[in-house]
């Protein structure tokens, strides 16, 4: 009677093993949560991405249908960010690693 597994059975099982990171990415894609997770990460990392001065003048951030709405307390900052809207969208999408932000609205 054998109490150990054959080498072929062990090698076959190892072929089915994949890293946990890949498994979680596949799970997120299967449930279509990867886009929402990217949105949440962008909102959480707003200060790191845009800098402390802009983050201090930001009251509220939220996503709706691919648009990022940013409520600001400073009218000059709002005007300045409106002028460079495409650059801000590019920076945010680069940080997210995919095309998460389709448009940005400064309120």
PDB file of N, CA and C in Angstrom:
ATOM      1  N   UNK A   1       0.841  -1.168   0.000  1.00  0.00           N
ATOM      2  CA  UNK A   1       0.000   0.000   0.000  1.00  0.00           C
ATOM      3  C   UNK A   1       0.899   1.249   0.000  1.00  0.00           C
ATOM      4  N   UNK A   2       0.550   2.233  -0.864  1.00  0.00           N
ATOM      5  CA  UNK A   2       1.339   3.450  -0.969  1.00  0.00           C
ATOM      6  C   UNK A   2       0.703   4.565  -0.140  1.00  0.00           C
ATOM      7  N   UNK A   3       1.556   5.316   0.531  1.00  0.00           N
ATOM      8  CA  UNK A   3       1.080   6.458   1.285  1.00  0.00           C
ATOM      9  C   UNK A   3       1.596   7.777   0.712  1.00  0.00           C
ATOM     10  N   UNK A   4       2.201   7.728  -0.433  1.00  0.00           N
ATOM     11  CA  UNK A   4       2.699   8.937  -1.082  1.00  0.00           C
ATOM     12  C   UNK A   4       2.142   8.993  -2.492  1.00  0.00           C
ATOM     13  N   UNK A   5       2.060  10.195  -3.029  1.00  0.00           N
ATOM     14  CA  UNK A   5       1.482  10.374  -4.350  1.00  0.00           C
ATOM     15  C   UNK A   5       2.542  10.198  -5.421  1.00  0.00           C
ATOM     16  N   UNK A   6       2.078   9.788  -6.565  1.00  0.00           N
ATOM     17  CA  UNK A   6       2.985   9.641  -7.691  1.00  0.00           C
ATOM     18  C   UNK A   6       3.447  11.018  -8.158  1.00  0.00           C
ATOM     19  N   UNK A   7       4.657  11.065  -8.711  1.00  0.00           N
ATOM     20  CA  UNK A   7       5.223  12.335  -9.183  1.00  0.00           C
ATOM     21  C   UNK A   7       4.362  12.926 -10.298  1.00  0.00           C
ATOM     22  N   UNK A   8       3.788  12.114 -11.157  1.00  0.00           N
ATOM     23  CA  UNK A   8       2.943  12.610 -12.240  1.00  0.00           C
ATOM     24  C   UNK A   8       1.705  13.320 -11.699  1.00  0.00           C
ATOM     25  N   UNK A   9       1.115  12.801 -10.645  1.00  0.00           N
ATOM     26  CA  UNK A   9      -0.078  13.418 -10.050  1.00  0.00           C
ATOM     27  C   UNK A   9       0.269  14.770  -9.438  1.00  0.00           C
ATOM     28  N   UNK A  10       1.433  14.884  -8.830  1.00  0.00           N
ATOM     29  CA  UNK A  10       1.855  16.146  -8.227  1.00  0.00           C
ATOM     30  C   UNK A  10       2.130  17.180  -9.316  1.00  0.00           C
ATOM     31  N   UNK A  11       2.823  16.793 -10.404  1.00  0.00           N
ATOM     32  CA  UNK A  11       3.113  17.724 -11.497  1.00  0.00           C
ATOM     33  C   UNK A  11       1.835  18.198 -12.176  1.00  0.00           C
ATOM     34  N   UNK A  12       0.848  17.317 -12.323  1.00  0.00           N
ATOM     35  CA  UNK A  12      -0.415  17.689 -12.957  1.00  0.00           C
ATOM     36  C   UNK A  12      -1.147  18.729 -12.116  1.00  0.00           C
ATOM     37  N   UNK A  13      -1.115  18.563 -10.813  1.00  0.00           N
ATOM     38  CA  UNK A  13      -1.791  19.493  -9.932  1.00  0.00           C
ATOM     39  C   UNK A  13      -1.099  20.863  -9.958  1.00  0.00           C
ATOM     40  N   UNK A  14       0.205  20.917 -10.047  1.00  0.00           N
ATOM     41  CA  UNK A  14       0.938  22.178 -10.095  1.00  0.00           C
ATOM     42  C   UNK A  14       0.606  22.974 -11.349  1.00  0.00           C
ATOM     43  N   UNK A  15       0.249  22.313 -12.415  1.00  0.00           N
ATOM     44  CA  UNK A  15      -0.095  23.008 -13.655  1.00  0.00           C
ATOM     45  C   UNK A  15      -1.378  23.821 -13.487  1.00  0.00           C
ATOM     46  N   UNK A  16      -2.253  23.403 -12.590  1.00  0.00           N
ATOM     47  CA  UNK A  16      -3.503  24.110 -12.350  1.00  0.00           C
ATOM     48  C   UNK A  16      -3.345  25.277 -11.375  1.00  0.00           C
ATOM     49  N   UNK A  17      -2.209  25.363 -10.719  1.00  0.00           N
ATOM     50  CA  UNK A  17      -1.989  26.409  -9.725  1.00  0.00           C
ATOM     51  C   UNK A  17      -1.638  27.708 -10.435  1.00  0.00           C
ATOM     52  N   UNK A  18      -2.269  28.803  -9.977  1.00  0.00           N
ATOM     53  CA  UNK A  18      -1.934  30.117 -10.511  1.00  0.00           C
ATOM     54  C   UNK A  18      -1.812  31.099  -9.351  1.00  0.00           C
ATOM     55  N   UNK A  19      -1.075  32.160  -9.544  1.00  0.00           N
ATOM     56  CA  UNK A  19      -0.892  33.131  -8.453  1.00  0.00           C
ATOM     57  C   UNK A  19      -2.220  33.761  -8.033  1.00  0.00           C
ATOM     58  N   UNK A  20      -2.296  34.148  -6.773  1.00  0.00           N
ATOM     59  CA  UNK A  20      -3.538  34.707  -6.229  1.00  0.00           C
ATOM     60  C   UNK A  20      -3.912  36.009  -6.926  1.00  0.00           C
ATOM     61  N   UNK A  21      -2.916  36.792  -7.337  1.00  0.00           N
ATOM     62  CA  UNK A  21      -3.187  38.051  -8.034  1.00  0.00           C
ATOM     63  C   UNK A  21      -3.927  37.825  -9.340  1.00  0.00           C
ATOM     64  N   UNK A  22      -3.491  36.837 -10.102  1.00  0.00           N
ATOM     65  CA  UNK A  22      -4.167  36.511 -11.362  1.00  0.00           C
ATOM     66  C   UNK A  22      -5.581  36.001 -11.108  1.00  0.00           C
ATOM     67  N   UNK A  23      -5.743  35.213 -10.053  1.00  0.00           N
ATOM     68  CA  UNK A  23      -7.073  34.695  -9.723  1.00  0.00           C
ATOM     69  C   UNK A  23      -8.024  35.824  -9.358  1.00  0.00           C
ATOM     70  N   UNK A  24      -7.534  36.799  -8.568  1.00  0.00           N
ATOM     71  CA  UNK A  24      -8.384  37.921  -8.175  1.00  0.00           C
ATOM     72  C   UNK A  24      -8.741  38.798  -9.374  1.00  0.00           C
ATOM     73  N   UNK A  25      -7.783  39.017 -10.281  1.00  0.00           N
ATOM     74  CA  UNK A  25      -8.072  39.806 -11.490  1.00  0.00           C
ATOM     75  C   UNK A  25      -9.134  39.113 -12.349  1.00  0.00           C
ATOM     76  N   UNK A  26      -9.012  37.799 -12.489  1.00  0.00           N
ATOM     77  CA  UNK A  26      -9.996  37.047 -13.268  1.00  0.00           C
ATOM     78  C   UNK A  26     -11.376  37.113 -12.605  1.00  0.00           C
ATOM     79  N   UNK A  27     -11.398  37.047 -11.297  1.00  0.00           N
ATOM     80  CA  UNK A  27     -12.659  37.125 -10.560  1.00  0.00           C
ATOM     81  C   UNK A  27     -13.294  38.506 -10.730  1.00  0.00           C
ATOM     82  N   UNK A  28     -12.487  39.554 -10.643  1.00  0.00           N
ATOM     83  CA  UNK A  28     -13.002  40.917 -10.804  1.00  0.00           C
ATOM     84  C   UNK A  28     -13.548  41.132 -12.213  1.00  0.00           C
ATOM     85  N   UNK A  29     -12.874  40.581 -13.218  1.00  0.00           N
ATOM     86  CA  UNK A  29     -13.356  40.696 -14.594  1.00  0.00           C
ATOM     87  C   UNK A  29     -14.628  39.889 -14.803  1.00  0.00           C
ATOM     88  N   UNK A  30     -14.711  38.730 -14.172  1.00  0.00           N
ATOM     89  CA  UNK A  30     -15.892  37.888 -14.330  1.00  0.00           C
ATOM     90  C   UNK A  30     -17.139  38.568 -13.759  1.00  0.00           C
ATOM     91  N   UNK A  31     -16.980  39.266 -12.648  1.00  0.00           N
ATOM     92  CA  UNK A  31     -18.113  39.960 -12.036  1.00  0.00           C
ATOM     93  C   UNK A  31     -18.214  41.424 -12.464  1.00  0.00           C
ATOM     94  N   UNK A  32     -17.383  41.820 -13.406  1.00  0.00           N
ATOM     95  CA  UNK A  32     -17.341  43.184 -13.959  1.00  0.00           C
ATOM     96  C   UNK A  32     -17.215  44.245 -12.860  1.00  0.00           C
ATOM     97  N   UNK A  33     -16.307  44.002 -11.929  1.00  0.00           N
ATOM     98  CA  UNK A  33     -16.070  44.935 -10.837  1.00  0.00           C
ATOM     99  C   UNK A  33     -14.767  45.711 -10.997  1.00  0.00           C
ATOM    100  N   UNK A  34     -13.970  45.365 -12.004  1.00  0.00           N
ATOM    101  CA  UNK A  34     -12.664  45.995 -12.141  1.00  0.00           C
ATOM    102  C   UNK A  34     -12.766  47.489 -12.439  1.00  0.00           C
ATOM    103  N   UNK A  35     -13.765  47.908 -13.195  1.00  0.00           N
ATOM    104  CA  UNK A  35     -13.955  49.330 -13.485  1.00  0.00           C
ATOM    105  C   UNK A  35     -14.353  50.106 -12.245  1.00  0.00           C
ATOM    106  N   UNK A  36     -15.245  49.553 -11.461  1.00  0.00           N
ATOM    107  CA  UNK A  36     -15.697  50.205 -10.237  1.00  0.00           C
ATOM    108  C   UNK A  36     -14.555  50.292  -9.226  1.00  0.00           C
ATOM    109  N   UNK A  37     -13.753  49.250  -9.150  1.00  0.00           N
ATOM    110  CA  UNK A  37     -12.613  49.256  -8.241  1.00  0.00           C
ATOM    111  C   UNK A  37     -11.617  50.341  -8.646  1.00  0.00           C
ATOM    112  N   UNK A  38     -11.392  50.519  -9.932  1.00  0.00           N
ATOM    113  CA  UNK A  38     -10.492  51.569 -10.405  1.00  0.00           C
ATOM    114  C   UNK A  38     -11.030  52.951 -10.060  1.00  0.00           C
ATOM    115  N   UNK A  39     -12.338  53.127 -10.171  1.00  0.00           N
ATOM    116  CA  UNK A  39     -12.956  54.410  -9.810  1.00  0.00           C
ATOM    117  C   UNK A  39     -12.740  54.716  -8.327  1.00  0.00           C
ATOM    118  N   UNK A  40     -12.965  53.729  -7.480  1.00  0.00           N
ATOM    119  CA  UNK A  40     -12.805  53.915  -6.039  1.00  0.00           C
ATOM    120  C   UNK A  40     -11.348  54.232  -5.707  1.00  0.00           C
ATOM    121  N   UNK A  41     -10.413  53.562  -6.363  1.00  0.00           N
ATOM    122  CA  UNK A  41      -8.998  53.814  -6.108  1.00  0.00           C
ATOM    123  C   UNK A  41      -8.599  55.218  -6.540  1.00  0.00           C
ATOM    124  N   UNK A  42      -9.149  55.701  -7.646  1.00  0.00           N
ATOM    125  CA  UNK A  42      -8.850  57.072  -8.081  1.00  0.00           C
ATOM    126  C   UNK A  42      -9.356  58.097  -7.073  1.00  0.00           C
ATOM    127  N   UNK A  43     -10.551  57.886  -6.569  1.00  0.00           N
ATOM    128  CA  UNK A  43     -11.109  58.811  -5.583  1.00  0.00           C
ATOM    129  C   UNK A  43     -10.268  58.791  -4.306  1.00  0.00           C
ATOM    130  N   UNK A  44      -9.855  57.609  -3.874  1.00  0.00           N
ATOM    131  CA  UNK A  44      -9.054  57.497  -2.658  1.00  0.00           C
ATOM    132  C   UNK A  44      -7.663  58.106  -2.827  1.00  0.00           C
ATOM    133  N   UNK A  45      -7.097  58.014  -4.019  1.00  0.00           N
ATOM    134  CA  UNK A  45      -5.745  58.513  -4.270  1.00  0.00           C
ATOM    135  C   UNK A  45      -5.730  59.911  -4.879  1.00  0.00           C
ATOM    136  N   UNK A  46      -6.824  60.644  -4.801  1.00  0.00           N
ATOM    137  CA  UNK A  46      -6.930  61.972  -5.408  1.00  0.00           C
ATOM    138  C   UNK A  46      -5.815  62.897  -4.910  1.00  0.00           C
ATOM    139  N   UNK A  47      -5.552  62.900  -3.610  1.00  0.00           N
ATOM    140  CA  UNK A  47      -4.520  63.778  -3.056  1.00  0.00           C
ATOM    141  C   UNK A  47      -3.140  63.412  -3.588  1.00  0.00           C
ATOM    142  N   UNK A  48      -2.852  62.131  -3.671  1.00  0.00           N
ATOM    143  CA  UNK A  48      -1.546  61.683  -4.166  1.00  0.00           C
ATOM    144  C   UNK A  48      -1.381  62.027  -5.645  1.00  0.00           C
ATOM    145  N   UNK A  49      -2.436  61.890  -6.422  1.00  0.00           N
ATOM    146  CA  UNK A  49      -2.363  62.115  -7.868  1.00  0.00           C
ATOM    147  C   UNK A  49      -2.283  63.606  -8.191  1.00  0.00           C
ATOM    148  N   UNK A  50      -3.168  64.397  -7.605  1.00  0.00           N
ATOM    149  CA  UNK A  50      -3.284  65.814  -7.975  1.00  0.00           C
ATOM    150  C   UNK A  50      -2.468  66.740  -7.080  1.00  0.00           C
ATOM    151  N   UNK A  51      -2.066  66.285  -5.935  1.00  0.00           N
ATOM    152  CA  UNK A  51      -1.273  67.110  -5.032  1.00  0.00           C
ATOM    153  C   UNK A  51      -2.115  67.657  -3.887  1.00  0.00           C
ATOM    154  N   UNK A  52      -1.422  68.025  -2.828  1.00  0.00           N
ATOM    155  CA  UNK A  52      -2.100  68.490  -1.614  1.00  0.00           C
ATOM    156  C   UNK A  52      -2.852  69.810  -1.816  1.00  0.00           C
ATOM    157  N   UNK A  53      -2.292  70.817  -2.536  1.00  0.00           N
ATOM    158  CA  UNK A  53      -3.039  72.083  -2.693  1.00  0.00           C
ATOM    159  C   UNK A  53      -4.401  71.910  -3.374  1.00  0.00           C
ATOM    160  N   UNK A  54      -4.460  71.067  -4.394  1.00  0.00           N
ATOM    161  CA  UNK A  54      -5.731  70.829  -5.083  1.00  0.00           C
ATOM    162  C   UNK A  54      -6.660  70.007  -4.194  1.00  0.00           C
ATOM    163  N   UNK A  55      -6.106  69.033  -3.488  1.00  0.00           N
ATOM    164  CA  UNK A  55      -6.924  68.185  -2.615  1.00  0.00           C
ATOM    165  C   UNK A  55      -7.547  68.996  -1.477  1.00  0.00           C
ATOM    166  N   UNK A  56      -6.829  70.001  -0.981  1.00  0.00           N
ATOM    167  CA  UNK A  56      -7.378  70.826   0.095  1.00  0.00           C
ATOM    168  C   UNK A  56      -8.560  71.664  -0.373  1.00  0.00           C
ATOM    169  N   UNK A  57      -8.596  72.017  -1.645  1.00  0.00           N
ATOM    170  CA  UNK A  57      -9.682  72.831  -2.188  1.00  0.00           C
ATOM    171  C   UNK A  57     -10.786  71.983  -2.824  1.00  0.00           C
ATOM    172  N   UNK A  58     -10.667  70.668  -2.686  1.00  0.00           N
ATOM    173  CA  UNK A  58     -11.673  69.752  -3.217  1.00  0.00           C
ATOM    174  C   UNK A  58     -12.652  69.387  -2.109  1.00  0.00           C
ATOM    175  N   UNK A  59     -13.939  69.608  -2.372  1.00  0.00           N
ATOM    176  CA  UNK A  59     -14.967  69.272  -1.386  1.00  0.00           C
ATOM    177  C   UNK A  59     -15.502  67.868  -1.576  1.00  0.00           C
ATOM    178  N   UNK A  60     -15.777  67.505  -2.826  1.00  0.00           N
ATOM    179  CA  UNK A  60     -16.452  66.237  -3.083  1.00  0.00           C
ATOM    180  C   UNK A  60     -15.973  65.671  -4.422  1.00  0.00           C
ATOM    181  N   UNK A  61     -15.857  64.355  -4.472  1.00  0.00           N
ATOM    182  CA  UNK A  61     -15.489  63.613  -5.684  1.00  0.00           C
ATOM    183  C   UNK A  61     -16.447  62.445  -5.841  1.00  0.00           C
ATOM    184  N   UNK A  62     -16.987  62.271  -7.037  1.00  0.00           N
ATOM    185  CA  UNK A  62     -17.800  61.079  -7.280  1.00  0.00           C
ATOM    186  C   UNK A  62     -17.872  60.792  -8.779  1.00  0.00           C
ATOM    187  N   UNK A  63     -18.091  59.516  -9.087  1.00  0.00           N
ATOM    188  CA  UNK A  63     -18.229  59.053 -10.465  1.00  0.00           C
ATOM    189  C   UNK A  63     -19.695  58.820 -10.772  1.00  0.00           C
ATOM    190  N   UNK A  64     -20.068  59.123 -12.000  1.00  0.00           N
ATOM    191  CA  UNK A  64     -21.400  58.786 -12.488  1.00  0.00           C
ATOM    192  C   UNK A  64     -21.289  58.534 -13.978  1.00  0.00           C
ATOM    193  N   UNK A  65     -21.527  57.296 -14.378  1.00  0.00           N
ATOM    194  CA  UNK A  65     -21.517  56.879 -15.780  1.00  0.00           C
ATOM    195  C   UNK A  65     -20.218  57.259 -16.493  1.00  0.00           C
ATOM    196  N   UNK A  66     -19.096  56.996 -15.852  1.00  0.00           N
ATOM    197  CA  UNK A  66     -17.795  57.238 -16.466  1.00  0.00           C
ATOM    198  C   UNK A  66     -17.299  58.663 -16.373  1.00  0.00           C
ATOM    199  N   UNK A  67     -18.106  59.555 -15.817  1.00  0.00           N
ATOM    200  CA  UNK A  67     -17.694  60.942 -15.634  1.00  0.00           C
ATOM    201  C   UNK A  67     -17.288  61.144 -14.178  1.00  0.00           C
ATOM    202  N   UNK A  68     -16.196  61.874 -13.986  1.00  0.00           N
ATOM    203  CA  UNK A  68     -15.755  62.219 -12.641  1.00  0.00           C
ATOM    204  C   UNK A  68     -16.217  63.635 -12.336  1.00  0.00           C
ATOM    205  N   UNK A  69     -16.984  63.777 -11.276  1.00  0.00           N
ATOM    206  CA  UNK A  69     -17.469  65.085 -10.843  1.00  0.00           C
ATOM    207  C   UNK A  69     -16.623  65.533  -9.658  1.00  0.00           C
ATOM    208  N   UNK A  70     -16.060  66.737  -9.767  1.00  0.00           N
ATOM    209  CA  UNK A  70     -15.182  67.285  -8.740  1.00  0.00           C
ATOM    210  C   UNK A  70     -15.765  68.615  -8.281  1.00  0.00           C
ATOM    211  N   UNK A  71     -16.147  68.698  -7.008  1.00  0.00           N
ATOM    212  CA  UNK A  71     -16.671  69.942  -6.459  1.00  0.00           C
ATOM    213  C   UNK A  71     -15.527  70.669  -5.768  1.00  0.00           C
ATOM    214  N   UNK A  72     -15.230  71.891  -6.244  1.00  0.00           N
ATOM    215  CA  UNK A  72     -14.112  72.676  -5.739  1.00  0.00           C
ATOM    216  C   UNK A  72     -14.615  73.894  -4.972  1.00  0.00           C
ATOM    217  N   UNK A  73     -13.778  74.392  -4.056  1.00  0.00           N
ATOM    218  CA  UNK A  73     -14.128  75.584  -3.283  1.00  0.00           C
ATOM    219  C   UNK A  73     -13.506  76.845  -3.862  1.00  0.00           C
ATOM    220  N   UNK A  74     -12.633  76.713  -4.849  1.00  0.00           N
ATOM    221  CA  UNK A  74     -11.919  77.859  -5.399  1.00  0.00           C
ATOM    222  C   UNK A  74     -12.283  78.052  -6.875  1.00  0.00           C
ATOM    223  N   UNK A  75     -12.845  79.219  -7.191  1.00  0.00           N
ATOM    224  CA  UNK A  75     -13.217  79.514  -8.578  1.00  0.00           C
ATOM    225  C   UNK A  75     -11.996  79.623  -9.502  1.00  0.00           C
ATOM    226  N   UNK A  76     -10.900  80.261  -9.079  1.00  0.00           N
ATOM    227  CA  UNK A  76      -9.720  80.309  -9.964  1.00  0.00           C
ATOM    228  C   UNK A  76      -9.140  78.925 -10.258  1.00  0.00           C
ATOM    229  N   UNK A  77      -9.139  78.070  -9.248  1.00  0.00           N
ATOM    230  CA  UNK A  77      -8.652  76.705  -9.459  1.00  0.00           C
ATOM    231  C   UNK A  77      -9.568  75.953 -10.415  1.00  0.00           C
ATOM    232  N   UNK A  78     -10.853  76.142 -10.264  1.00  0.00           N
ATOM    233  CA  UNK A  78     -11.832  75.507 -11.164  1.00  0.00           C
ATOM    234  C   UNK A  78     -11.579  75.934 -12.604  1.00  0.00           C
ATOM    235  N   UNK A  79     -11.343  77.222 -12.818  1.00  0.00           N
ATOM    236  CA  UNK A  79     -11.071  77.734 -14.164  1.00  0.00           C
ATOM    237  C   UNK A  79      -9.769  77.138 -14.708  1.00  0.00           C
ATOM    238  N   UNK A  80      -8.746  77.103 -13.885  1.00  0.00           N
ATOM    239  CA  UNK A  80      -7.440  76.564 -14.298  1.00  0.00           C
ATOM    240  C   UNK A  80      -7.548  75.085 -14.671  1.00  0.00           C
ATOM    241  N   UNK A  81      -8.274  74.314 -13.872  1.00  0.00           N
ATOM    242  CA  UNK A  81      -8.427  72.885 -14.169  1.00  0.00           C
ATOM    243  C   UNK A  81      -9.304  72.662 -15.394  1.00  0.00           C
ATOM    244  N   UNK A  82     -10.300  73.522 -15.607  1.00  0.00           N
ATOM    245  CA  UNK A  82     -11.114  73.425 -16.829  1.00  0.00           C
ATOM    246  C   UNK A  82     -10.271  73.653 -18.077  1.00  0.00           C
ATOM    247  N   UNK A  83      -9.308  74.545 -17.976  1.00  0.00           N
ATOM    248  CA  UNK A  83      -8.442  74.835 -19.115  1.00  0.00           C
ATOM    249  C   UNK A  83      -7.540  73.638 -19.452  1.00  0.00           C
ATOM    250  N   UNK A  84      -7.181  72.870 -18.447  1.00  0.00           N
ATOM    251  CA  UNK A  84      -6.303  71.714 -18.671  1.00  0.00           C
ATOM    252  C   UNK A  84      -7.029  70.400 -18.397  1.00  0.00           C
ATOM    253  N   UNK A  85      -8.286  70.343 -18.790  1.00  0.00           N
ATOM    254  CA  UNK A  85      -9.137  69.180 -18.530  1.00  0.00           C
ATOM    255  C   UNK A  85      -8.584  67.902 -19.176  1.00  0.00           C
ATOM    256  N   UNK A  86      -8.134  67.985 -20.412  1.00  0.00           N
ATOM    257  CA  UNK A  86      -7.639  66.794 -21.111  1.00  0.00           C
ATOM    258  C   UNK A  86      -6.383  66.243 -20.438  1.00  0.00           C
ATOM    259  N   UNK A  87      -5.533  67.126 -19.930  1.00  0.00           N
ATOM    260  CA  UNK A  87      -4.322  66.692 -19.230  1.00  0.00           C
ATOM    261  C   UNK A  87      -4.682  65.974 -17.925  1.00  0.00           C
ATOM    262  N   UNK A  88      -5.677  66.488 -17.210  1.00  0.00           N
ATOM    263  CA  UNK A  88      -6.112  65.869 -15.954  1.00  0.00           C
ATOM    264  C   UNK A  88      -6.691  64.480 -16.227  1.00  0.00           C
ATOM    265  N   UNK A  89      -7.508  64.364 -17.273  1.00  0.00           N
ATOM    266  CA  UNK A  89      -8.092  63.060 -17.639  1.00  0.00           C
ATOM    267  C   UNK A  89      -6.982  62.076 -17.993  1.00  0.00           C
ATOM    268  N   UNK A  90      -5.987  62.540 -18.724  1.00  0.00           N
ATOM    269  CA  UNK A  90      -4.860  61.682 -19.116  1.00  0.00           C
ATOM    270  C   UNK A  90      -4.085  61.210 -17.887  1.00  0.00           C
ATOM    271  N   UNK A  91      -3.830  62.109 -16.945  1.00  0.00           N
ATOM    272  CA  UNK A  91      -3.106  61.742 -15.718  1.00  0.00           C
ATOM    273  C   UNK A  91      -3.889  60.709 -14.917  1.00  0.00           C
ATOM    274  N   UNK A  92      -5.186  60.911 -14.780  1.00  0.00           N
ATOM    275  CA  UNK A  92      -6.011  59.978 -14.009  1.00  0.00           C
ATOM    276  C   UNK A  92      -6.080  58.603 -14.669  1.00  0.00           C
ATOM    277  N   UNK A  93      -6.228  58.574 -15.992  1.00  0.00           N
ATOM    278  CA  UNK A  93      -6.278  57.291 -16.695  1.00  0.00           C
ATOM    279  C   UNK A  93      -4.939  56.572 -16.651  1.00  0.00           C
ATOM    280  N   UNK A  94      -3.850  57.319 -16.693  1.00  0.00           N
ATOM    281  CA  UNK A  94      -2.529  56.705 -16.571  1.00  0.00           C
ATOM    282  C   UNK A  94      -2.368  56.080 -15.194  1.00  0.00           C
ATOM    283  N   UNK A  95      -2.816  56.778 -14.182  1.00  0.00           N
ATOM    284  CA  UNK A  95      -2.725  56.261 -12.814  1.00  0.00           C
ATOM    285  C   UNK A  95      -3.586  55.007 -12.640  1.00  0.00           C
ATOM    286  N   UNK A  96      -4.766  54.989 -13.264  1.00  0.00           N
ATOM    287  CA  UNK A  96      -5.669  53.839 -13.145  1.00  0.00           C
ATOM    288  C   UNK A  96      -5.190  52.654 -13.977  1.00  0.00           C
ATOM    289  N   UNK A  97      -4.440  52.922 -15.037  1.00  0.00           N
ATOM    290  CA  UNK A  97      -3.961  51.836 -15.888  1.00  0.00           C
ATOM    291  C   UNK A  97      -4.927  51.455 -16.985  1.00  0.00           C
ATOM    292  N   UNK A  98      -6.047  52.133 -17.061  1.00  0.00           N
ATOM    293  CA  UNK A  98      -7.023  51.880 -18.126  1.00  0.00           C
ATOM    294  C   UNK A  98      -7.851  53.141 -18.331  1.00  0.00           C
ATOM    295  N   UNK A  99      -8.743  53.098 -19.310  1.00  0.00           N
ATOM    296  CA  UNK A  99      -9.556  54.266 -19.651  1.00  0.00           C
ATOM    297  C   UNK A  99     -10.785  54.312 -18.743  1.00  0.00           C
ATOM    298  N   UNK A 100     -10.591  54.738 -17.505  1.00  0.00           N
ATOM    299  CA  UNK A 100     -11.663  54.769 -16.511  1.00  0.00           C
ATOM    300  C   UNK A 100     -12.449  56.073 -16.609  1.00  0.00           C
ATOM    301  N   UNK A 101     -11.736  57.193 -16.714  1.00  0.00           N
ATOM    302  CA  UNK A 101     -12.357  58.517 -16.738  1.00  0.00           C
ATOM    303  C   UNK A 101     -12.586  58.918 -18.190  1.00  0.00           C
ATOM    304  N   UNK A 102     -13.858  59.003 -18.574  1.00  0.00           N
ATOM    305  CA  UNK A 102     -14.181  59.435 -19.940  1.00  0.00           C
ATOM    306  C   UNK A 102     -14.251  60.941 -20.028  1.00  0.00           C
ATOM    307  N   UNK A 103     -14.727  61.581 -18.980  1.00  0.00           N
ATOM    308  CA  UNK A 103     -14.841  63.033 -18.929  1.00  0.00           C
ATOM    309  C   UNK A 103     -14.756  63.466 -17.477  1.00  0.00           C
ATOM    310  N   UNK A 104     -14.423  64.734 -17.267  1.00  0.00           N
ATOM    311  CA  UNK A 104     -14.347  65.263 -15.919  1.00  0.00           C
ATOM    312  C   UNK A 104     -15.111  66.577 -15.874  1.00  0.00           C
ATOM    313  N   UNK A 105     -15.907  66.766 -14.825  1.00  0.00           N
ATOM    314  CA  UNK A 105     -16.726  67.960 -14.675  1.00  0.00           C
ATOM    315  C   UNK A 105     -16.332  68.613 -13.358  1.00  0.00           C
ATOM    316  N   UNK A 106     -15.925  69.879 -13.449  1.00  0.00           N
ATOM    317  CA  UNK A 106     -15.564  70.646 -12.257  1.00  0.00           C
ATOM    318  C   UNK A 106     -16.750  71.500 -11.828  1.00  0.00           C
ATOM    319  N   UNK A 107     -17.215  71.314 -10.621  1.00  0.00           N
ATOM    320  CA  UNK A 107     -18.364  72.030 -10.082  1.00  0.00           C
ATOM    321  C   UNK A 107     -17.928  73.083  -9.088  1.00  0.00           C
TER     322      UNK A 107
END
